[in-house]
Amino acid sequence: MPALPPARRAALRRRLLAWYDAGHRDLPWRVPQRGADPYRVWLAEVMLQQTQVQAVIPYYERFLRRYPTLGALAAAREEDVLALWAGLGYYARGRNLLAAARAAQARHGGLPASLDALRALPGFGPYTAGAVASIAFGIAAPVVDGNVARVLARLFLVEGEPAAGTVRSRLWALAGELVDPARPGDLNQALMELGATVCVKPAPRCGRCPVAARCAARAAGRERAIPPARGRPARRPLELACALVERAGAVLVVPRPAAGLFGGLLGPPSVELAGEDDPATALARTAREAHGLALAVGEEVARVERTLTHRALTLRGYRCTLRAGPPAAARWVARGEEGVALPTAFSALLATLFSTSRRVRCKNPHSRPGRLADKLARQRSSLTRGSSSV
Ligand code: SF4
């Protein structure tokens, strides 16, 4: 049963669209002369999931230069797509993007103008399908992401955690009633924009809100209490020992398993450390069993810490010597080499190794291996820290 009286619904649509028309952010995927290219709309929506607008823009533009059409993306190699994605995090999005491009090209010759057909593509959940359908094809389909959920919960005083089953259903139903049949894409983008720039958490800027006079949470003085703040679960520590085999200014990397951390990307052979594991023993064993690599594991020469969505990641790099030739799947990554599907955490580890090696060579080009190890050990102060996502 509809929850919105027609007069209220019409007033909300009118105010939201007028506010959006008067001055939404000028983002690359909204440049008017480009029109609503479904591929561009979709690419932007996928990149924007879990990632800030400013971080997405350079990736979006670089991606479009390399793959300007859906057909170009569908013909790409996964390794090349993931290399362009490196740094955006959540690499499953990059893999799903390629899988969906191939499926859409094969089944429809492009992205289909149908909500059901979009939903059938890999990685197309209700949000992505609704966004592409409404923005690119003018289909009256609702969208609810984190920003829209917050706006709707406040506007209609919906209590409870937005991700919880019944609350989630209620928010989707409200979004469905509110979507404007004449301008569904603009109405949806107005809600997204309002949530991103005005109806923010924890303190909304109600004085700048176009629908403040019709906001139930504001009328009740509860705009800061809705939706309830979610406690972030503690990040579990994850420690990886990584084998750093250096040769002529390059480091050996191998493909990572398709499932799990940084799945399908490249990285130095590594093992997750648990309990009382001796890193050198565990690393040598895993390199042998998983990659057919015979390694002599030396001492720790680099360390990188990263904050992932659910994990506190520590990479510990051990200088290793190859006792037998690398397997066919392995490759060498040179200092500063671009276009490699290497997660930023591993790139930072390799950069630390390269800079440590160079400093030692510059100080004493005649260092013998035994002394080199001592010097590297003394230079472990060059730890790097940062945050990233998977
Ligand atoms: Fe959000 Fe305030 Fe606008 Fe209500 S009045 S929708 S709480 S910004």
Short mmCIF file of C-alpha atoms and ligand atoms in Angstrom, two decimals:
data_model
loop_
_atom_site.label_atom_id
_atom_site.label_comp_id
_atom_site.label_asym_id
_atom_site.label_seq_id
_atom_site.Cartn_x
_atom_site.Cartn_y
_atom_site.Cartn_z
CA MET A 1 0.00 0.00 0.00
CA PRO A 2 1.44 3.43 -0.93
CA ALA A 3 2.76 5.31 2.09
CA LEU A 4 3.14 8.68 0.43
CA PRO A 5 0.11 10.92 -0.10
CA PRO A 6 0.20 12.12 -3.73
CA ALA A 7 0.50 15.80 -2.77
CA ARG A 8 3.50 15.18 -0.54
CA ARG A 9 5.15 12.97 -3.13
CA ALA A 10 4.67 15.59 -5.85
CA ALA A 11 6.06 18.37 -3.63
CA LEU A 12 9.13 16.33 -2.72
CA ARG A 13 9.84 15.47 -6.35
CA ARG A 14 9.44 19.08 -7.43
CA ARG A 15 11.75 20.45 -4.74
CA LEU A 16 14.40 17.77 -5.16
CA LEU A 17 14.55 18.17 -8.95
CA ALA A 18 14.61 21.97 -8.77
CA TRP A 19 17.47 21.82 -6.26
CA TYR A 20 19.37 19.30 -8.40
CA ASP A 21 18.88 21.37 -11.56
CA ALA A 22 20.03 24.51 -9.79
CA GLY A 23 23.51 23.28 -8.96
CA HIS A 24 24.58 19.67 -8.68
CA ARG A 25 28.28 18.89 -8.66
CA ASP A 26 29.97 18.90 -12.04
CA LEU A 27 31.36 15.37 -12.18
CA PRO A 28 32.96 13.81 -15.29
CA TRP A 29 30.18 11.24 -15.68
CA ARG A 30 27.57 14.01 -15.60
CA VAL A 31 28.97 16.21 -18.39
CA PRO A 32 25.78 16.96 -20.36
CA GLN A 33 27.12 16.74 -23.90
CA ARG A 34 28.22 13.18 -23.30
CA GLY A 35 24.60 12.27 -22.71
CA ALA A 36 23.65 9.28 -20.62
CA ASP A 37 26.03 6.72 -22.10
CA PRO A 38 25.00 3.51 -20.26
CA TYR A 39 28.58 2.25 -20.17
CA ARG A 40 29.87 5.45 -18.57
CA VAL A 41 27.00 5.54 -16.07
CA TRP A 42 27.65 1.95 -15.10
CA LEU A 43 31.43 2.38 -14.84
CA ALA A 44 31.03 5.41 -12.56
CA GLU A 45 28.48 3.65 -10.34
CA VAL A 46 30.72 0.61 -9.90
CA MET A 47 33.78 2.71 -9.11
CA LEU A 48 31.84 4.89 -6.65
CA GLN A 49 30.76 1.93 -4.53
CA GLN A 50 32.84 2.13 -1.33
CA THR A 51 35.10 4.81 -2.82
CA GLN A 52 35.07 8.61 -2.51
CA VAL A 53 34.24 10.75 -5.55
CA GLN A 54 37.59 12.55 -5.60
CA ALA A 55 39.49 9.27 -5.51
CA VAL A 56 37.37 7.84 -8.34
CA ILE A 57 37.77 10.68 -10.88
CA PRO A 58 41.35 9.93 -12.06
CA TYR A 59 40.62 6.21 -12.23
CA TYR A 60 37.42 6.83 -14.19
CA GLU A 61 39.17 9.04 -16.73
CA ARG A 62 42.14 6.70 -17.12
CA PHE A 63 39.84 3.71 -17.53
CA LEU A 64 37.81 5.44 -20.25
CA ARG A 65 40.94 6.42 -22.16
CA ARG A 66 41.98 2.76 -22.24
CA TYR A 67 38.50 1.25 -22.69
CA PRO A 68 36.24 3.92 -24.23
CA THR A 69 33.39 1.53 -25.02
CA LEU A 70 31.77 -1.55 -23.58
CA GLY A 71 33.05 -3.52 -26.57
CA ALA A 72 36.62 -2.44 -25.87
CA LEU A 73 36.30 -3.51 -22.24
CA ALA A 74 34.68 -6.84 -23.17
CA ALA A 75 37.72 -7.64 -25.33
CA ALA A 76 40.24 -6.77 -22.61
CA ARG A 77 42.45 -9.20 -20.69
CA GLU A 78 41.59 -9.55 -16.99
CA GLU A 79 45.19 -8.88 -16.01
CA ASP A 80 45.13 -5.51 -17.82
CA VAL A 81 41.78 -4.50 -16.30
CA LEU A 82 42.97 -5.34 -12.79
CA ALA A 83 46.20 -3.42 -13.41
CA LEU A 84 44.11 -0.30 -14.15
CA TRP A 85 41.96 -1.04 -11.11
CA ALA A 86 44.97 -1.38 -8.76
CA GLY A 87 44.65 1.23 -6.03
CA LEU A 88 40.84 1.49 -6.15
CA GLY A 89 40.50 -1.53 -3.91
CA TYR A 90 37.66 -4.02 -3.73
CA TYR A 91 39.14 -5.89 -6.68
CA ALA A 92 36.10 -8.15 -7.03
CA ARG A 93 34.41 -5.10 -8.56
CA GLY A 94 37.00 -5.01 -11.34
CA ARG A 95 36.60 -8.70 -12.08
CA ASN A 96 32.79 -8.44 -12.07
CA LEU A 97 32.96 -5.40 -14.32
CA LEU A 98 34.84 -7.36 -16.95
CA ALA A 99 32.61 -10.43 -16.58
CA ALA A 100 29.47 -8.28 -16.96
CA ALA A 101 30.90 -6.42 -19.97
CA ARG A 102 31.58 -9.72 -21.71
CA ALA A 103 28.14 -11.09 -20.82
CA ALA A 104 26.32 -7.91 -21.91
CA GLN A 105 28.24 -7.78 -25.18
CA ALA A 106 27.59 -11.44 -25.93
CA ARG A 107 23.91 -11.47 -24.93
CA HIS A 108 22.74 -8.00 -25.98
CA GLY A 109 25.51 -6.30 -27.98
CA GLY A 110 25.71 -3.71 -25.17
CA LEU A 111 24.04 -2.92 -21.87
CA PRO A 112 20.33 -3.86 -22.12
CA ALA A 113 17.54 -1.30 -21.56
CA SER A 114 15.69 -3.60 -19.20
CA LEU A 115 15.84 -3.82 -15.41
CA ASP A 116 15.46 -7.61 -15.45
CA ALA A 117 18.13 -8.10 -18.11
CA LEU A 118 20.52 -5.83 -16.20
CA ARG A 119 19.87 -7.76 -12.99
CA ALA A 120 20.87 -10.97 -14.77
CA LEU A 121 24.40 -9.66 -15.47
CA PRO A 122 27.28 -10.57 -13.11
CA GLY A 123 27.72 -8.06 -10.29
CA PHE A 124 24.45 -6.20 -10.99
CA GLY A 125 22.60 -5.95 -7.68
CA PRO A 126 19.43 -3.89 -7.17
CA TYR A 127 21.39 -0.67 -6.71
CA THR A 128 23.60 -0.92 -9.81
CA ALA A 129 20.74 -2.14 -12.00
CA GLY A 130 18.46 0.64 -10.72
CA ALA A 131 21.10 3.31 -11.26
CA VAL A 132 21.89 2.27 -14.84
CA ALA A 133 18.22 1.69 -15.70
CA SER A 134 17.07 5.05 -14.38
CA ILE A 135 20.01 7.29 -15.30
CA ALA A 136 20.93 5.80 -18.66
CA PHE A 137 17.60 4.44 -19.91
CA GLY A 138 14.99 6.58 -18.12
CA ILE A 139 13.33 3.53 -16.52
CA ALA A 140 11.43 4.39 -13.32
CA ALA A 141 13.54 2.17 -11.08
CA PRO A 142 14.52 3.20 -7.53
CA VAL A 143 18.01 3.16 -6.02
CA VAL A 144 19.02 2.94 -2.36
CA ASP A 145 22.67 3.24 -1.42
CA GLY A 146 24.07 4.46 1.90
CA ASN A 147 23.46 8.14 1.07
CA VAL A 148 19.92 7.62 -0.21
CA ALA A 149 19.06 5.38 2.75
CA ARG A 150 20.11 8.12 5.18
CA VAL A 151 18.05 10.78 3.37
CA LEU A 152 14.94 8.60 3.20
CA ALA A 153 15.26 7.41 6.80
CA ARG A 154 15.38 11.03 7.97
CA LEU A 155 12.80 12.38 5.55
CA PHE A 156 10.23 9.77 6.58
CA LEU A 157 11.44 9.11 10.14
CA VAL A 158 12.23 5.46 9.55
CA GLU A 159 13.70 4.02 12.74
CA GLY A 160 16.27 1.25 12.86
CA GLU A 161 19.43 0.15 11.11
CA PRO A 162 19.02 0.76 7.32
CA ALA A 163 20.69 -2.53 6.42
CA ALA A 164 18.29 -4.57 8.60
CA GLY A 165 15.72 -6.59 6.65
CA THR A 166 12.43 -4.81 7.33
CA VAL A 167 13.99 -1.33 7.45
CA ARG A 168 15.77 -2.01 4.17
CA SER A 169 12.53 -3.15 2.53
CA ARG A 170 10.72 -0.05 3.77
CA LEU A 171 13.41 2.27 2.39
CA TRP A 172 13.33 0.56 -1.02
CA ALA A 173 9.53 0.85 -1.04
CA LEU A 174 9.72 4.58 -0.26
CA ALA A 175 12.38 5.09 -2.96
CA GLY A 176 10.08 3.27 -5.39
CA GLU A 177 7.18 5.57 -4.57
CA LEU A 178 9.30 8.68 -4.77
CA VAL A 179 11.02 7.98 -8.09
CA ASP A 180 9.76 10.35 -10.74
CA PRO A 181 8.42 8.55 -13.84
CA ALA A 182 9.30 11.54 -16.04
CA ARG A 183 12.85 12.04 -14.71
CA PRO A 184 13.80 8.92 -12.73
CA GLY A 185 17.56 9.28 -13.22
CA ASP A 186 17.63 12.90 -12.11
CA LEU A 187 15.41 12.23 -9.09
CA ASN A 188 17.67 9.35 -8.02
CA GLN A 189 20.77 11.46 -8.51
CA ALA A 190 19.18 14.30 -6.54
CA LEU A 191 18.72 11.94 -3.58
CA MET A 192 22.30 10.67 -3.93
CA GLU A 193 23.61 14.23 -4.16
CA LEU A 194 21.58 15.39 -1.16
CA GLY A 195 22.94 12.54 0.93
CA ALA A 196 26.52 13.18 -0.19
CA THR A 197 26.57 16.94 0.29
CA VAL A 198 23.78 18.11 2.65
CA CYS A 199 22.08 15.29 4.54
CA VAL A 200 25.44 14.04 5.78
CA LYS A 201 26.32 12.07 8.87
CA PRO A 202 26.46 12.67 11.72
CA ALA A 203 25.23 16.28 11.49
CA PRO A 204 22.99 17.13 8.50
CA ARG A 205 23.09 20.69 7.10
CA CYS A 206 19.35 21.18 7.28
CA GLY A 207 19.60 24.92 6.71
CA ARG A 208 20.67 24.16 3.10
CA CYS A 209 18.18 21.36 2.49
CA PRO A 210 15.49 21.79 -0.19
CA VAL A 211 13.06 19.48 1.62
CA ALA A 212 13.70 20.65 5.19
CA ALA A 213 10.13 21.89 5.56
CA ARG A 214 8.85 18.37 4.82
CA CYS A 215 11.39 16.36 6.78
CA ALA A 216 9.86 14.25 9.55
CA ALA A 217 13.12 13.70 11.44
CA ARG A 218 13.82 17.41 11.53
CA ALA A 219 10.27 18.16 12.69
CA ALA A 220 10.78 15.70 15.52
CA GLY A 221 14.23 17.08 16.37
CA ARG A 222 15.72 13.67 15.64
CA GLU A 223 17.76 14.36 12.48
CA ARG A 224 21.06 13.53 14.22
CA ALA A 225 19.73 10.34 15.79
CA ILE A 226 18.51 8.80 12.53
CA PRO A 227 19.80 6.49 11.29
CA PRO A 228 21.45 5.07 14.41
CA ALA A 229 25.27 5.19 14.43
CA ARG A 230 26.72 1.84 13.55
CA GLY A 231 29.63 0.56 15.63
CA ARG A 232 32.42 -0.52 13.32
CA PRO A 233 33.59 -4.04 14.16
CA ALA A 234 37.22 -4.24 15.22
CA ARG A 235 39.59 -5.05 12.37
CA ARG A 236 41.24 -8.40 12.78
CA PRO A 237 45.01 -8.41 12.30
CA LEU A 238 46.37 -10.20 9.25
CA GLU A 239 50.09 -10.74 8.87
CA LEU A 240 51.66 -11.96 5.62
CA ALA A 241 55.28 -13.01 5.18
CA CYS A 242 56.35 -12.13 1.62
CA ALA A 243 59.29 -13.52 -0.35
CA LEU A 244 61.26 -10.71 -1.98
CA VAL A 245 63.47 -12.14 -4.71
CA GLU A 246 65.37 -9.32 -6.41
CA ARG A 247 67.23 -9.60 -9.70
CA ALA A 248 68.69 -6.76 -11.76
CA GLY A 249 66.38 -4.17 -10.22
CA ALA A 250 63.23 -6.26 -10.51
CA VAL A 251 61.25 -8.40 -8.06
CA LEU A 252 59.61 -11.76 -8.66
CA VAL A 253 55.80 -11.86 -8.45
CA VAL A 254 53.29 -14.67 -8.97
CA PRO A 255 49.51 -14.73 -9.60
CA ARG A 256 47.49 -14.85 -6.39
CA PRO A 257 44.66 -17.38 -5.99
CA ALA A 258 41.38 -16.16 -7.53
CA ALA A 259 39.58 -16.26 -4.17
CA GLY A 260 40.72 -14.41 -1.06
CA LEU A 261 42.80 -11.32 -0.37
CA PHE A 262 43.82 -9.51 -3.58
CA GLY A 263 42.45 -12.49 -5.52
CA GLY A 264 43.55 -12.75 -9.15
CA LEU A 265 46.16 -10.00 -8.85
CA LEU A 266 49.93 -10.36 -8.69
CA GLY A 267 52.12 -10.31 -5.61
CA PRO A 268 55.33 -11.73 -4.19
CA PRO A 269 54.90 -15.32 -2.96
CA SER A 270 53.41 -15.00 0.52
CA VAL A 271 51.99 -16.91 3.42
CA GLU A 272 49.61 -15.87 6.18
CA LEU A 273 51.34 -16.10 9.52
CA ALA A 274 49.40 -17.62 12.35
CA GLY A 275 50.29 -18.33 15.96
CA GLU A 276 53.83 -19.48 16.47
CA ASP A 277 54.69 -19.94 12.78
CA ASP A 278 58.34 -19.32 11.98
CA PRO A 279 58.04 -16.91 9.02
CA ALA A 280 61.08 -18.26 7.16
CA THR A 281 59.96 -21.88 7.44
CA ALA A 282 56.34 -21.12 6.53
CA LEU A 283 57.39 -18.96 3.58
CA ALA A 284 59.79 -21.52 2.13
CA ARG A 285 57.20 -24.28 2.49
CA THR A 286 54.38 -22.29 0.86
CA ALA A 287 56.59 -21.06 -1.98
CA ARG A 288 57.55 -24.67 -2.71
CA GLU A 289 54.06 -26.19 -2.40
CA ALA A 290 51.99 -23.40 -4.01
CA HIS A 291 54.37 -22.12 -6.68
CA GLY A 292 57.08 -24.76 -7.14
CA LEU A 293 59.69 -22.23 -6.00
CA ALA A 294 62.86 -23.35 -4.19
CA LEU A 295 63.78 -20.41 -1.95
CA ALA A 296 66.47 -19.65 0.59
CA VAL A 297 64.73 -17.23 2.96
CA GLY A 298 66.89 -14.48 4.45
CA GLU A 299 66.04 -11.80 6.92
CA GLU A 300 63.20 -9.29 7.04
CA VAL A 301 64.10 -6.20 5.02
CA ALA A 302 60.82 -4.30 4.56
CA ARG A 303 57.52 -3.92 6.34
CA VAL A 304 54.27 -2.23 5.28
CA GLU A 305 51.08 -1.74 7.28
CA ARG A 306 47.69 -1.12 5.66
CA THR A 307 44.18 -0.65 7.02
CA LEU A 308 41.74 -2.71 4.98
CA THR A 309 37.98 -2.71 5.38
CA HIS A 310 37.90 -5.56 7.85
CA ARG A 311 41.56 -6.31 8.48
CA ALA A 312 44.67 -4.60 9.82
CA LEU A 313 47.21 -5.87 7.31
CA THR A 314 50.94 -6.17 7.94
CA LEU A 315 53.23 -7.25 5.11
CA ARG A 316 56.65 -8.47 6.20
CA GLY A 317 59.12 -8.73 3.33
CA TYR A 318 61.96 -11.24 3.54
CA ARG A 319 64.86 -11.08 1.14
CA CYS A 320 65.03 -14.46 -0.57
CA THR A 321 67.34 -16.19 -3.00
CA LEU A 322 66.05 -18.37 -5.81
CA ARG A 323 67.65 -21.81 -5.77
CA ALA A 324 66.01 -22.95 -9.01
CA GLY A 325 64.39 -21.16 -11.95
CA PRO A 326 60.97 -19.53 -11.37
CA PRO A 327 57.78 -21.21 -12.66
CA ALA A 328 56.24 -20.11 -15.96
CA ALA A 329 53.45 -18.17 -14.23
CA ALA A 330 55.94 -15.93 -12.42
CA ARG A 331 57.17 -12.62 -13.78
CA TRP A 332 59.56 -9.84 -12.81
CA VAL A 333 58.35 -6.36 -11.87
CA ALA A 334 60.89 -3.59 -12.35
CA ARG A 335 61.21 -0.54 -10.15
CA GLY A 336 58.61 2.05 -11.25
CA GLU A 337 57.01 -0.29 -13.80
CA GLU A 338 53.39 0.65 -14.57
CA GLY A 339 50.44 -1.34 -15.85
CA VAL A 340 51.02 -4.25 -13.49
CA ALA A 341 48.10 -5.76 -11.55
CA LEU A 342 49.83 -5.22 -8.24
CA PRO A 343 47.78 -4.08 -5.20
CA THR A 344 49.07 -0.83 -3.69
CA ALA A 345 50.12 -2.58 -0.48
CA PHE A 346 52.50 -4.83 -2.44
CA SER A 347 53.70 -1.88 -4.52
CA ALA A 348 54.61 -0.12 -1.28
CA LEU A 349 56.48 -3.19 -0.06
CA LEU A 350 58.48 -3.40 -3.29
CA ALA A 351 59.18 0.35 -3.18
CA THR A 352 60.55 -0.05 0.34
CA LEU A 353 62.77 -2.90 -0.80
CA PHE A 354 64.04 -0.96 -3.83
CA SER A 355 64.86 2.13 -1.78
CA THR A 356 66.57 0.07 0.93
CA SER A 357 68.66 -1.81 -1.63
CA ARG A 358 69.64 1.39 -3.41
CA ARG A 359 70.68 3.14 -0.20
CA VAL A 360 72.88 0.23 0.77
CA ARG A 361 74.48 0.01 -2.68
CA CYS A 362 75.12 3.77 -2.73
CA LYS A 363 76.77 3.75 0.67
CA ASN A 364 79.08 0.86 -0.09
CA PRO A 365 79.07 -0.59 -3.59
CA HIS A 366 81.53 -3.30 -2.48
CA SER A 367 79.43 -4.66 0.36
CA ARG A 368 79.75 -8.39 0.78
CA PRO A 369 76.46 -10.35 1.20
CA GLY A 370 76.98 -10.97 4.91
CA ARG A 371 77.57 -7.32 5.62
CA LEU A 372 74.68 -6.35 3.36
CA ALA A 373 72.29 -8.29 5.53
CA ASP A 374 73.52 -6.45 8.61
CA LYS A 375 73.04 -3.10 6.93
CA LEU A 376 69.55 -3.98 5.72
CA ALA A 377 68.62 -5.05 9.20
CA ARG A 378 69.76 -1.70 10.58
CA GLN A 379 67.69 0.15 8.00
CA ARG A 380 64.35 -1.32 8.94
CA SER A 381 63.27 2.05 10.16
CA SER A 382 61.86 2.67 6.69
CA LEU A 383 58.48 1.21 7.48
CA THR A 384 55.49 2.58 5.55
CA ARG A 385 51.94 2.91 6.74
CA GLY A 386 48.70 3.70 4.99
CA SER A 387 45.15 2.63 4.38
CA SER A 388 43.67 0.67 1.56
CA SER A 389 40.79 -1.59 0.73
CA VAL A 390 40.31 -4.99 -0.79
FE1 SF4 B 1 18.37 15.58 5.92
FE2 SF4 B 1 18.01 17.78 7.40
FE3 SF4 B 1 17.11 17.64 4.88
FE4 SF4 B 1 15.96 16.22 6.80
S1 SF4 B 1 16.06 18.45 6.68
S2 SF4 B 1 16.49 15.49 4.75
S3 SF4 B 1 17.71 15.67 8.06
S4 SF4 B 1 19.26 17.60 5.55
#
